[in-house]
Short mmCIF file of C-alpha atoms and ligand atoms in Angstrom, two decimals:
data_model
loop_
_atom_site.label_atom_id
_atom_site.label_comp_id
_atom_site.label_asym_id
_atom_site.label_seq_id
_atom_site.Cartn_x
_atom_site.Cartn_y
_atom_site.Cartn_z
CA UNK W 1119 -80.78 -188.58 -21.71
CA UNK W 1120 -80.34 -191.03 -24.21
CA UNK W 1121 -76.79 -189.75 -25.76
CA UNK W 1122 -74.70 -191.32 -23.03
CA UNK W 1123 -73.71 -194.94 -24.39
CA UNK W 1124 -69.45 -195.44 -25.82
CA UNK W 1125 -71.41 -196.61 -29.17
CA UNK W 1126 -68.92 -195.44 -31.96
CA UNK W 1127 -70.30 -192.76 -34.13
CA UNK W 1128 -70.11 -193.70 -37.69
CA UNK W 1129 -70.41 -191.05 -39.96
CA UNK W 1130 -69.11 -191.73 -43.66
CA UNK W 1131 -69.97 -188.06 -44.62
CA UNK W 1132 -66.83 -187.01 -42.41
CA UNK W 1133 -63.16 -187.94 -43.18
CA UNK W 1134 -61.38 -190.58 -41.03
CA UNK W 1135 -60.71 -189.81 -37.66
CA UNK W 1136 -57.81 -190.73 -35.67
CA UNK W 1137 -60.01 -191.59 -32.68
CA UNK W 1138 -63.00 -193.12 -32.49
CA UNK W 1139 -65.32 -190.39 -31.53
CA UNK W 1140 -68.05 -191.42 -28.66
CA UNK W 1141 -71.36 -189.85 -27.77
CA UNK W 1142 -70.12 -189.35 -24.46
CA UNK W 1143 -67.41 -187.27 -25.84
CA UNK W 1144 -70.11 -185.03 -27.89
CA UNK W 1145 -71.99 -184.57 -24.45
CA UNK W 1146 -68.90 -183.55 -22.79
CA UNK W 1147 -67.84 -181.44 -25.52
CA UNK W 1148 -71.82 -180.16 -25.29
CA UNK W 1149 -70.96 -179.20 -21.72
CA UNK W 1150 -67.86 -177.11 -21.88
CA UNK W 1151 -69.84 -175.17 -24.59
CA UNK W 1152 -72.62 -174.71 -22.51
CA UNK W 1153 -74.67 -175.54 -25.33
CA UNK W 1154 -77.66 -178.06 -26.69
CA UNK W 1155 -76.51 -181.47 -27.60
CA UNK W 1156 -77.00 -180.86 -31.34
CA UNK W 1157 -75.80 -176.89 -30.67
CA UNK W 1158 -73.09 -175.70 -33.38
CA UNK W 1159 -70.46 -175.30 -30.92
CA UNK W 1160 -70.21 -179.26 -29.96
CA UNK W 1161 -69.73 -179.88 -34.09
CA UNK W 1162 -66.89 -177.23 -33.82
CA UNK W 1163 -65.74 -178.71 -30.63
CA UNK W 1164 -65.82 -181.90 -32.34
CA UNK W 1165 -64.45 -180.63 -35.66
CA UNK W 1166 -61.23 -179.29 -33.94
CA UNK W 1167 -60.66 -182.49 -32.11
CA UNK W 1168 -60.70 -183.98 -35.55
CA UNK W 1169 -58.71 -181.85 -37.04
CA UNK W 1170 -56.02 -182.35 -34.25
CA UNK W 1171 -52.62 -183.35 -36.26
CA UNK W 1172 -54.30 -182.60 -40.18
CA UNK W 1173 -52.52 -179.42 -42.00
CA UNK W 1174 -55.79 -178.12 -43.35
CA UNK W 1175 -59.39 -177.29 -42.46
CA UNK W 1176 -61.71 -179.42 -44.53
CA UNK W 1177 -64.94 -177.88 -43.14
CA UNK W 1178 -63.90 -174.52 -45.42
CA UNK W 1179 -65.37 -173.62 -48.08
CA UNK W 1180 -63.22 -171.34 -50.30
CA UNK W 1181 -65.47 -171.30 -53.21
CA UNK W 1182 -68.46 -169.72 -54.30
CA UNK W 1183 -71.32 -169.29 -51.67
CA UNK W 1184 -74.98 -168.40 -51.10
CA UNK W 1185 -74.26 -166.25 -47.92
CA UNK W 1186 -78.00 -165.56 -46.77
CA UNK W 1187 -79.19 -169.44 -47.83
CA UNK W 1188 -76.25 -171.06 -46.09
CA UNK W 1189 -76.98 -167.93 -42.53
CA UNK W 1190 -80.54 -169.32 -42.92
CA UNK W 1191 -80.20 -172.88 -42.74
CA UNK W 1192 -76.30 -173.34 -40.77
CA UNK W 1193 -78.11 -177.46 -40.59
CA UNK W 1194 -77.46 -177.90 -44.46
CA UNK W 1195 -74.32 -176.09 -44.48
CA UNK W 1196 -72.48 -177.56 -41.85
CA UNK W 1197 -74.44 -180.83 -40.94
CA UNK W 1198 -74.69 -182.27 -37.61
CA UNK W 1199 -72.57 -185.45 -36.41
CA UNK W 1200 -76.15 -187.45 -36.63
CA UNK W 1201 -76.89 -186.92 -40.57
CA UNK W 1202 -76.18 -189.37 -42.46
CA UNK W 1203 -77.27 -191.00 -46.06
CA UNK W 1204 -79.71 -189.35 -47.83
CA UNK W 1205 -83.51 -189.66 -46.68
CA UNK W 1206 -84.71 -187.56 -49.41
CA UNK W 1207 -85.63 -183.48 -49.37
CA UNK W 1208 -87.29 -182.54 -45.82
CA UNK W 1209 -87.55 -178.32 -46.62
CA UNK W 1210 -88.93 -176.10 -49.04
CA UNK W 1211 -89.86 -172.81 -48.72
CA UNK W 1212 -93.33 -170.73 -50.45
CA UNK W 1213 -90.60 -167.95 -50.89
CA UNK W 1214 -89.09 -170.16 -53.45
CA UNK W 1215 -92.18 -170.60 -55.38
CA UNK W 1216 -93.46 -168.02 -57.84
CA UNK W 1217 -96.20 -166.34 -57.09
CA UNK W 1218 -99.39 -165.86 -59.98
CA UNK W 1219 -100.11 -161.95 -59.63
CA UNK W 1220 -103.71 -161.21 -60.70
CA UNK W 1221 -106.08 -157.96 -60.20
CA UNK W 1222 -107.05 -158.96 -56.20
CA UNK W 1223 -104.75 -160.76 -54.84
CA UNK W 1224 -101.94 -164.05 -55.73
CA UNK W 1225 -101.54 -167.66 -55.07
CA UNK W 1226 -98.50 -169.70 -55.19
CA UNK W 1227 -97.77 -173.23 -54.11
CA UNK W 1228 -95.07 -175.88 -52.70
CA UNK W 1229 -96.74 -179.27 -54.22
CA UNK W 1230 -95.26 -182.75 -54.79
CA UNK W 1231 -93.30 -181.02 -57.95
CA UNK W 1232 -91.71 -178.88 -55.37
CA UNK W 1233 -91.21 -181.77 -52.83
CA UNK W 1234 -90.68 -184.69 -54.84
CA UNK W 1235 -91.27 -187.05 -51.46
CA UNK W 1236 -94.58 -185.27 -50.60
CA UNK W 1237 -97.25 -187.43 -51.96
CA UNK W 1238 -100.23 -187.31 -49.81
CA UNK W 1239 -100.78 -183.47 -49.21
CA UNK W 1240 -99.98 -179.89 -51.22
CA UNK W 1241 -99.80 -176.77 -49.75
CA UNK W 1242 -100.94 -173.24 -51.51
CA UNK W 1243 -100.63 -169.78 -50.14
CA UNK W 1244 -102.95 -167.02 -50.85
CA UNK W 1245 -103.79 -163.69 -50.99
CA UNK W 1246 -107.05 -161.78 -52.06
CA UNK W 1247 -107.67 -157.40 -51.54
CA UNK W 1248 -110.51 -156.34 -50.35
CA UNK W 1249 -113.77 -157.66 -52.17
CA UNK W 1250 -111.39 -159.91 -54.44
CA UNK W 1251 -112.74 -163.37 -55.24
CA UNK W 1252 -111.12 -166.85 -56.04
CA UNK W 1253 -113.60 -167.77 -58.32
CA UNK W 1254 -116.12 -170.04 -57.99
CA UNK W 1255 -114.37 -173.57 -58.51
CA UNK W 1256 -114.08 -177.21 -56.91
CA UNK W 1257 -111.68 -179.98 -57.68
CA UNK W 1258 -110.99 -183.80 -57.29
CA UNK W 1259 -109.04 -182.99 -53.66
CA UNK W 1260 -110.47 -182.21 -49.98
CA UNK W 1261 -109.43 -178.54 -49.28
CA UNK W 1262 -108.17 -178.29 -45.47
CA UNK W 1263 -107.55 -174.16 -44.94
CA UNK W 1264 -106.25 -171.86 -42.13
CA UNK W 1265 -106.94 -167.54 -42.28
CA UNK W 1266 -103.26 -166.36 -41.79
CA UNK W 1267 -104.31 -162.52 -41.53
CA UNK W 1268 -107.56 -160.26 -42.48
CA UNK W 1269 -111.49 -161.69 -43.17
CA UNK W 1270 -112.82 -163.91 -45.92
CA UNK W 1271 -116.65 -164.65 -46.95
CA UNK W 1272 -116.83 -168.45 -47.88
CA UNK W 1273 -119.46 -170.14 -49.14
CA UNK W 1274 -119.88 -174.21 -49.49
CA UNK W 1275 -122.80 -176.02 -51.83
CA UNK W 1276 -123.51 -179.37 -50.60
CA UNK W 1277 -125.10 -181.51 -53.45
CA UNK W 1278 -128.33 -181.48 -51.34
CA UNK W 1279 -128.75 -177.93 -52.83
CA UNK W 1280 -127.97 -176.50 -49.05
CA UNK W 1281 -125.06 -173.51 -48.87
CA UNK W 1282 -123.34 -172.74 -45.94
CA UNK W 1283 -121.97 -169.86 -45.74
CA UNK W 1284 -119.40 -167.84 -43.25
CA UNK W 1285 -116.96 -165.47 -42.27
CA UNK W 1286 -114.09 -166.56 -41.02
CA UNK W 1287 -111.19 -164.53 -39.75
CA UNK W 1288 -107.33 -165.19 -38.58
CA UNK W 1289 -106.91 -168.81 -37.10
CA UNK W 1290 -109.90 -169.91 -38.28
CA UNK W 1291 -110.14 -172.69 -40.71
CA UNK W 1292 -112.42 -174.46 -43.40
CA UNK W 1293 -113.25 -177.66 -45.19
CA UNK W 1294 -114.48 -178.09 -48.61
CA UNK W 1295 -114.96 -181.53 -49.73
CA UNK W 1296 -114.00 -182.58 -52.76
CA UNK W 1297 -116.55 -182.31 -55.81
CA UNK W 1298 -118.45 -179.40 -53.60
CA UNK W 1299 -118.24 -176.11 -55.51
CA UNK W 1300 -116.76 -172.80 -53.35
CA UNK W 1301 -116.19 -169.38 -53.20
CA UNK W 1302 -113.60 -167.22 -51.11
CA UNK W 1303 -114.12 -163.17 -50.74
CA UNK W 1304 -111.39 -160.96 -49.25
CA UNK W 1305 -113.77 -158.64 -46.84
CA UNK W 1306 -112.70 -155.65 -44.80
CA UNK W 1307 -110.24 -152.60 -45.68
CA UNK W 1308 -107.49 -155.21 -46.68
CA UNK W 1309 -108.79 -158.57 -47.26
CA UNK W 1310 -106.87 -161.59 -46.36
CA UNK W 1311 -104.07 -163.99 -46.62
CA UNK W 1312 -104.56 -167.53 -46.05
CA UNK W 1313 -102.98 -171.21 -46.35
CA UNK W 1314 -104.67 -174.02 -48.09
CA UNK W 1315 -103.94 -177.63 -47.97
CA UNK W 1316 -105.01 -180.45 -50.33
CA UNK W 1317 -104.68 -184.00 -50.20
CA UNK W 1318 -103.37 -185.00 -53.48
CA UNK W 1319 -99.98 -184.53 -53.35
CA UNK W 1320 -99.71 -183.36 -56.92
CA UNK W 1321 -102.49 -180.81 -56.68
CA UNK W 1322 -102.14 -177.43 -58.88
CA UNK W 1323 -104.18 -174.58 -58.25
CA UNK W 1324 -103.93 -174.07 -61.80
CA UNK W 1325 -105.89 -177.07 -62.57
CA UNK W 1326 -109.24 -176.70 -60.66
CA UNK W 1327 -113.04 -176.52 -62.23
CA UNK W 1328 -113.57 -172.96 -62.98
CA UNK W 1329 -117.44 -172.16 -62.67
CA UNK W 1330 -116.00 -169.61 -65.93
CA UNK W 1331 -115.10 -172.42 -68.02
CA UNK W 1332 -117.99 -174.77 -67.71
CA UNK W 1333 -119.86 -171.98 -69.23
CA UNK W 1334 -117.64 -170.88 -72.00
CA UNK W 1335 -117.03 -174.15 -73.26
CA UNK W 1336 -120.71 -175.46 -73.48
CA UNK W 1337 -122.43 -174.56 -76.63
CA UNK W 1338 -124.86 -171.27 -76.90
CA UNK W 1339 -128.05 -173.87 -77.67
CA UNK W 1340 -127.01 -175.80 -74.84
CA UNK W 1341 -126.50 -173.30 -72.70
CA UNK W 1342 -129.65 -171.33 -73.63
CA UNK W 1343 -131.97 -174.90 -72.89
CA UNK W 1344 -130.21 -175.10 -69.78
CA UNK W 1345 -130.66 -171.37 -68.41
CA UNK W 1346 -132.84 -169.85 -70.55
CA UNK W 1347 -131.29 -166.86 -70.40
CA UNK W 1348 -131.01 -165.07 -73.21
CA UNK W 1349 -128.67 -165.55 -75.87
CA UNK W 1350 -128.11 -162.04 -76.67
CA UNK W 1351 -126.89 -162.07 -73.15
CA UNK W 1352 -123.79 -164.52 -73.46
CA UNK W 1353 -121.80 -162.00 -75.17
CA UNK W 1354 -121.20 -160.70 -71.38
CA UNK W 1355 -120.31 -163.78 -69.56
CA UNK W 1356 -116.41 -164.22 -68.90
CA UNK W 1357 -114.91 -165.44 -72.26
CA UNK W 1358 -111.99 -167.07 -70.15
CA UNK W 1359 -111.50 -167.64 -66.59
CA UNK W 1360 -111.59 -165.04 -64.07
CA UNK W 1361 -109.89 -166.96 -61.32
CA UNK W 1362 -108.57 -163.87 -58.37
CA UNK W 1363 -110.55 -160.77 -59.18
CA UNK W 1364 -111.79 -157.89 -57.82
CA UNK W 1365 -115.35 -157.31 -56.89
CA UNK W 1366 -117.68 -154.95 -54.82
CA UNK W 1367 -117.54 -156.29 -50.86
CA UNK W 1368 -120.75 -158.08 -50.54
CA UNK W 1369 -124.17 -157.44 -48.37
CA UNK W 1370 -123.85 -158.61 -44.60
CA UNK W 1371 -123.63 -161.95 -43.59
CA UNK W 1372 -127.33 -161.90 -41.84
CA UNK W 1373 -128.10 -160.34 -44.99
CA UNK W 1374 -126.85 -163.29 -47.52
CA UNK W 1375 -128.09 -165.93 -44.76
CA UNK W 1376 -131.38 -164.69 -45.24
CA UNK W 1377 -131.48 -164.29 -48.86
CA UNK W 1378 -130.51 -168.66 -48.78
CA UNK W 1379 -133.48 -168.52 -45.94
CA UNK W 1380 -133.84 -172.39 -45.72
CA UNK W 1381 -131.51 -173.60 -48.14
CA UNK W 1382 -128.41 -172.47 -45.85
CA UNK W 1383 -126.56 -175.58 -44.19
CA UNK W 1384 -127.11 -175.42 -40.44
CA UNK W 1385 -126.37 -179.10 -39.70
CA UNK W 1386 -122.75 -179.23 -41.25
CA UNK W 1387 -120.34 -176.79 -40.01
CA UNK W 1388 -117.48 -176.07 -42.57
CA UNK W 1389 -115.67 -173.55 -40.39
CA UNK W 1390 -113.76 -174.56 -37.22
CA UNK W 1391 -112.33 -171.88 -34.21
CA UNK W 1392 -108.96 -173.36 -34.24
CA UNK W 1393 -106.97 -170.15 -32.62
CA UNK W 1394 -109.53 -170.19 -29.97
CA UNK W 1395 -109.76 -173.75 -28.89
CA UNK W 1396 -109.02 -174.88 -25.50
CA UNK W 1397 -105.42 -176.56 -26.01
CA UNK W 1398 -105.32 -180.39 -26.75
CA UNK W 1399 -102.25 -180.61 -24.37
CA UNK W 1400 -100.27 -177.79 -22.50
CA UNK W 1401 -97.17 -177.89 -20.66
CA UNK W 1402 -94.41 -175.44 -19.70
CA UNK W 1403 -92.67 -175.95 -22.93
CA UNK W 1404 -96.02 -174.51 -24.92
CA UNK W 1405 -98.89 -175.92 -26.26
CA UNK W 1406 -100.72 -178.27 -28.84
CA UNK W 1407 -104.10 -177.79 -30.69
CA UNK W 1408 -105.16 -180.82 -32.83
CA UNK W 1409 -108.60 -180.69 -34.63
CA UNK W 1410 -109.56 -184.03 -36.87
CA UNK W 1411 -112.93 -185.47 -37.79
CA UNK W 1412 -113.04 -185.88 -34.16
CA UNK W 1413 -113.99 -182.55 -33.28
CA UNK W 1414 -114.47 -180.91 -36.68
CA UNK W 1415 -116.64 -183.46 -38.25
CA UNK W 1416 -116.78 -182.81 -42.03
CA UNK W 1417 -112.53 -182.47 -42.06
CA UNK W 1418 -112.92 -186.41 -42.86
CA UNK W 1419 -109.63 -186.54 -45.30
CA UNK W 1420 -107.47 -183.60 -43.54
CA UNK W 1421 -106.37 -183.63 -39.41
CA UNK W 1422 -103.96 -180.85 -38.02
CA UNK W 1423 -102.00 -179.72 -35.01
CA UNK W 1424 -100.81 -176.10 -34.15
CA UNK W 1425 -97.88 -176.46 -32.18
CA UNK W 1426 -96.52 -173.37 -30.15
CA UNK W 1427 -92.79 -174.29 -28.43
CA UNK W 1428 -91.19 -171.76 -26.18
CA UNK W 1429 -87.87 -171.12 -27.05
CA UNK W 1430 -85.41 -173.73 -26.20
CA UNK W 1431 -88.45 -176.47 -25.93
CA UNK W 1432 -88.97 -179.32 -28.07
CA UNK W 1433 -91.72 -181.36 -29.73
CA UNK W 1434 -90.51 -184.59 -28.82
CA UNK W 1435 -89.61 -187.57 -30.25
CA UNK W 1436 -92.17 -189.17 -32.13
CA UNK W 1437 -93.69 -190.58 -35.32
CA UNK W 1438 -97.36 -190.91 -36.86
CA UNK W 1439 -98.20 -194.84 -37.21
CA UNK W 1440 -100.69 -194.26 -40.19
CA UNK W 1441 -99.28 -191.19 -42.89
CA UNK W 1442 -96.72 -188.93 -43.84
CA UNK W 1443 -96.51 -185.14 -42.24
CA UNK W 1444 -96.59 -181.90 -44.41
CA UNK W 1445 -95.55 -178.60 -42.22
CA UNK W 1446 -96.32 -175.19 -42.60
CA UNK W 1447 -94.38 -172.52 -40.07
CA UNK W 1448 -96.09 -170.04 -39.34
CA UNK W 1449 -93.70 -167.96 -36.91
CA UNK W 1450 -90.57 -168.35 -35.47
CA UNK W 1451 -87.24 -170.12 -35.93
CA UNK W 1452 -86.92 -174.02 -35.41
CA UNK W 1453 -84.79 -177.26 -36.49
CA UNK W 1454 -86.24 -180.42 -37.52
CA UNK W 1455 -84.36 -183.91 -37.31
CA UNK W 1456 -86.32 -186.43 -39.15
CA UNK W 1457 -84.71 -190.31 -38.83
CA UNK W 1458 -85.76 -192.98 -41.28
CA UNK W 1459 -84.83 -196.66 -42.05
CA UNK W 1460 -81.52 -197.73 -43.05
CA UNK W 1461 -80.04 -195.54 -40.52
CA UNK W 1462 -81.21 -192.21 -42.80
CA UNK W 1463 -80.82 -188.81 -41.04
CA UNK W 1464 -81.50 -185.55 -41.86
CA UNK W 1465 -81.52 -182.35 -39.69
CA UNK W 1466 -82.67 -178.93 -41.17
CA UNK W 1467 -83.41 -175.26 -40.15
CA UNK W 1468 -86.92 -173.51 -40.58
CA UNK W 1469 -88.16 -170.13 -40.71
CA UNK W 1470 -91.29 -168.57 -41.33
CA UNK W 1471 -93.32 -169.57 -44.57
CA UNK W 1472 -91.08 -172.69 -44.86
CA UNK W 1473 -92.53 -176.52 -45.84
CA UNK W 1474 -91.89 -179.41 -43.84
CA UNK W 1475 -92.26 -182.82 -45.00
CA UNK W 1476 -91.50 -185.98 -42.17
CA UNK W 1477 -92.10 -189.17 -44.71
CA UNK W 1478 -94.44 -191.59 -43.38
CA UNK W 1479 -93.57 -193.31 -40.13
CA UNK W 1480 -90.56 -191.96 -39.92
CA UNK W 1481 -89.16 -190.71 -36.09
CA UNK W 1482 -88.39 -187.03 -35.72
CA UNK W 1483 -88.04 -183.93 -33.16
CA UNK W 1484 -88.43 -180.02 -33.48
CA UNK W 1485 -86.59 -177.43 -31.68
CA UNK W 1486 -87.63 -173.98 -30.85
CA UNK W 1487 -84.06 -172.69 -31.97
CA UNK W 1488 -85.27 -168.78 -31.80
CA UNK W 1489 -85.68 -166.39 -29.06
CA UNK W 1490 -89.32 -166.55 -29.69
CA UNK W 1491 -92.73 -168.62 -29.63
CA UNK W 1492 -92.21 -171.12 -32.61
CA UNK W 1493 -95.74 -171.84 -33.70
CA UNK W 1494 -96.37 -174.25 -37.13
CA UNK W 1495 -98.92 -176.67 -38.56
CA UNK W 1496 -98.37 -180.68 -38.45
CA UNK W 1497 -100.87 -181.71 -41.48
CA UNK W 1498 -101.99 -185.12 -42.19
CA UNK W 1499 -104.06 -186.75 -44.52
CA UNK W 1500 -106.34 -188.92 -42.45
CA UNK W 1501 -109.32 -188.67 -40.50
CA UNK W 1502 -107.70 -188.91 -37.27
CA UNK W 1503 -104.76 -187.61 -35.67
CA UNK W 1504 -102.49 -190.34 -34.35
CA UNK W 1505 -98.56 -190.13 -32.99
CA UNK W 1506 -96.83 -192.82 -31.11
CA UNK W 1507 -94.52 -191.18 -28.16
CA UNK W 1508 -90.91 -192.37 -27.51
CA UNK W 1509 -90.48 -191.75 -24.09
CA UNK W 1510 -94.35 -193.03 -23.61
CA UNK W 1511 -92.70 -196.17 -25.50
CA UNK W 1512 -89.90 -196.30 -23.16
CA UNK W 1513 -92.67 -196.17 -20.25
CA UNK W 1514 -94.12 -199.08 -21.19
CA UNK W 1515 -91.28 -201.21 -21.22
CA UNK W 1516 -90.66 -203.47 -19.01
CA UNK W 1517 -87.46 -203.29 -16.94
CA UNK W 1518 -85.50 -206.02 -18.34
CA UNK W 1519 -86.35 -205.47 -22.00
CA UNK W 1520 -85.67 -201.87 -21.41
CA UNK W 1521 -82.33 -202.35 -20.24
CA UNK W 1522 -81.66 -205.02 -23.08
CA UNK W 1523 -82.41 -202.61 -25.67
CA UNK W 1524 -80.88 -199.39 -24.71
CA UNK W 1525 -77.92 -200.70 -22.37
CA UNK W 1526 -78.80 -198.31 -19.51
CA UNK W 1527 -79.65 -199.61 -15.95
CA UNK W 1528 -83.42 -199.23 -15.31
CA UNK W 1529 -82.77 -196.36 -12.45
CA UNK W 1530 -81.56 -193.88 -15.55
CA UNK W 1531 -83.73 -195.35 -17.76
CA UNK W 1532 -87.20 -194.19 -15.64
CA UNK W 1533 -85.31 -190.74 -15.09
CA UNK W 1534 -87.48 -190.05 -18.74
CA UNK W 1535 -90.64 -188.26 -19.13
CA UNK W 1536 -93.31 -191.43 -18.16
CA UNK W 1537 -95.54 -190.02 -20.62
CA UNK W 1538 -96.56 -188.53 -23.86
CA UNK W 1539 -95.86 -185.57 -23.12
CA UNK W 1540 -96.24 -183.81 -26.83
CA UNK W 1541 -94.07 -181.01 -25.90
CA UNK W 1542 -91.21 -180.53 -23.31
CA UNK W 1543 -89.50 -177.10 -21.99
CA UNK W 1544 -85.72 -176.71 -22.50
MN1 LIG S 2005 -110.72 -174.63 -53.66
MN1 LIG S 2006 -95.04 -185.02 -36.05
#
C-alpha cells in the first residue's frame, strides 16, 4: 500500500492541529476501526484525536440541513483527510434536472450548463410508451446511446440514401453520426427508457433539426416544387414540432427491412451487443466491457466502458492520456476520488442515475461502497479507449528510480499489482 510514508498531511480545510498528523497514523487509526483507508470511521478517529484538548466540536453543524442530500453523499458533508482545494464540480445527478413531459414519453438532460467543467460530452435520459416516437431529427453532435430498459425501433439514413434499421433492446447501444437524420420508436407493452450521449458538451435536446420544422418553415410553392404533393394537403402536416409522441407500434422488423429491400444498410452496423459481449478484462473484483471504433466501427467520435465492481472492489488508479471522462451509474452505490494538478482533490458519493465528470488527465479511483454489484458507464469522446495504469506504472520502474520517487524499499514496492489490472477485489 502506498499510505505508509511519515509525510505530514497538510490539509488547510481543517483547523490547526496540535500534532502533526501522519499517514501512518490514518492507517493505524484505519485498523482499530476495522475499516477502508478512506472509511468514515478513520476521519472520526482522526477527528477526535484532533479535537483532543479543544472545548468544542467544529465538525457540527447546528444549523440548517439537507438531511437526505447530506445521508446521500456523507463525501461532501464531511470530506475526507485527502480533499483539498477546489478541482471544480465532479457530481450531478439526472434527478436534479427537470424532466420535459410530452404525450409518449420525457427527456431530460445533465449538459455542460449542468456541469460547468464538462466540455467534451452531454448526457440525456429518455423515455418513450409504447409506439411513442422522438421525432425524426439529427444535429451537429455524434449520438453514442445505451437501452436502459424495454425495446426501441431505430432507424439511421446514411447520405448514400441507404437506412439501416433495428431493434435494439436493454444493453444494447447505437451510433448516429452527426448530420445523419434518425428515428427512435418505443415497441412492446411498455416501450423503453434509454441514455444518450453527445459529444458537444453544450448539447440541448431542445435544439436539434426537427424533420417538423424544415417543413413548416419552407414556403407552400417551395414545398409543393419540391414534393409535389398537393397543396390542399399541407393544411395536415404538423404546424409545430411534434418531438415525443405517440403513434401506432409499427409492422415487423422483416416486414420494414423488406419494404427498404436494397436500400437498407447491411455494410455499416449502427447497433452494438454491449450487455452481451465477452468481457474486455475480468478479475475477482468484477468486470470491464469497453467498445470503441475498435470493435464497433462507425462509434468514430464516442468510446465506452461498463464497469461492474463487486462490493468492496475498486477500479484502480488511473487516468485517460488523451480526454476528459463523463459517467453515468447505472446501479449501485460507489465513491469517486478524482486528483488533479496543484495538489486538487475531490472525493464524492454516487448513486444510481448520478453524472460523473473526471477532467481530462486527471488521476482517480472508484469504490464499490454498497452491498451490491456497482455497474456504470466511463464515456469518452475519442475514437479509442486509452487509460494509463498506476500500479502498471509502478511495474515499469526501475528499482532505483522507484525507490527515489516513492521512498519505499523495492521489496514493498513489487508487493503491488505488476499489472493493469482495471479492476481489483477488496
Ligand atoms: Mn438524436
Ligand atoms: Mn476512468
Amino acid at each position: 500500500m502506498i499510505f505508509t510514508t511519515e509525510s505530514e498531511v497538510k490539509n488547510p480545510e481543517f483547523e490547526p492541529v496540535q500534532k502533526p498528523l501522519s499517514r501512518r497514523l490514518f492507517v493505524g487509526a484505519a485498523a482499530l476501526a476495522g475499516a477502508g483507508l478512506f472509511g468514515a470511521p478513520v476521519l472520526a478517529q482522526t477527528r477526535t484525536e484532533q479535537l483532543a484538548g479543544r472545548k468544542g466540536d467544529n465538525t457540527s453543524d447546528p444549523g440548517p440541513e439537507n438531511k437526505s442530500l447530506l445521508e446521500q453523499n456523507p463525501s461532501a458533508n464531511n470530506p475526507p483527510f485527502t480533499d483539498h482545494g477546489n478541482p471544480g464540480p465532479i457530481w450531478y445527478s439526472f434527478d436534479l434536472a427537470p424532466k420535459r413531459m410530452q404525450g409518449g414519453g420525457w427527456t431530460h438532460q445533465v449538459t455542460q450548463r449542468e456541469l460547468p467543467p464538462s466540455h467534451d460530452l452531454a448526457g440525456v435520459n429518455m423515455r418513450l410508451t409504447s409506439g411513442s416516437f422522438r421525432e425524426l431529427h439529427w444535429h451537429t453532435a455524434n449520438e453514442w446511446a445505451i437501452m436502459l430498459t424495454g425495446k426501441a425501433r431505430i432507424s439511421v439514413m446514411q447520405p448514400n440514401g441507404k437506412m439501416f434499421l433495428e431493434d435494439v433492446e436493454a444493453g444494447d447501444l447505437w451510433y448516429f453520426p452527426a448530420g445523419y437524420p434518425h428515428s427512435i420508436q418505443g415497441l412492446g407493452q411498455d416501450g423503453c427508457e434509454f441514455l444518450l450521449v453527445f459529444d458537444e458538451g453544450n448539447f440541448s435536446e431542445d435544439d436539434t433539426f426537427l424533420l417538423s420544422e424544415l417543413l413548416a418553415h419552407t414556403s407552400p410553392e417551395i414545398l409543393q416544387k419540391n414534393t409535389s404533393w398537393p397543396r390542399a394537403q399541407f393544411d395536415k402536416l404538423p404546424p409545430t414540432e411534434l418531438y415525443i409522441f405517440e403513434a401506432s407500434l409499427p409492422d415487423s422488423l422483416e416486414a420494414e427491412k423488406r419494404f427498404l429491400g436494397e436500400n437498407l444498410e447491411t455494410e455499416n452496423k449502427y447497433t452494438f451487443k454491449m450487455n452481451a459481449m465477452q468481457p474486455t478484462m475480468k478479475t475477482a473484483g468484477g468486470e470491464a466491457r469497453i467498445v470503441d471504433s475498435t470493435n464497433f466501427p462507425v462509434s468514430k467520435g464516442i468510446a465506452a466502458a461498463m464497469v461492474t465492481l463487486k462490493p468492496g472492489a475498486i477500479r484502480e488508479m488511473h487516468w485517460h492520456p488523451n480526454v476528459s471522462e463523463w459517467q453515468y451509474w447505472i446501479r449501485g452505490k460507489g465513491r469517486m476520488t478524482v486528483v488533479t494538478t496543484g495538489a486538487k482533490a475531490r472525493t464524492m458519493d454516487f448513486n444510481a442515475n448520478d453524472v460523473g465528470y473526471v477532467p481530462s488527465m486527471a488521476g482517480h479511483t472508484i469504490e464499490n461502497t454498497g452491498t451490491e454489484d456497482l455497474v456504470f458507464l466511463e464515456m469518452f469522446k475519442t475514437a479509442r479507449y486509452q487509460d494509463v495504469s498506476l500500479n502498471q506504472w509502478i511495474a515499469r520502474m526501475p528499482n532505483k528510480m522507484a525507490e527515489a520517487h516513492l521512498k519505499l524499499d523495492r521489496s514493498i514496492i513489487r508487493q503491488a499489482p505488476q499489472d493493469k489490472n482495471v479492476i481489483l477485489p477488496r
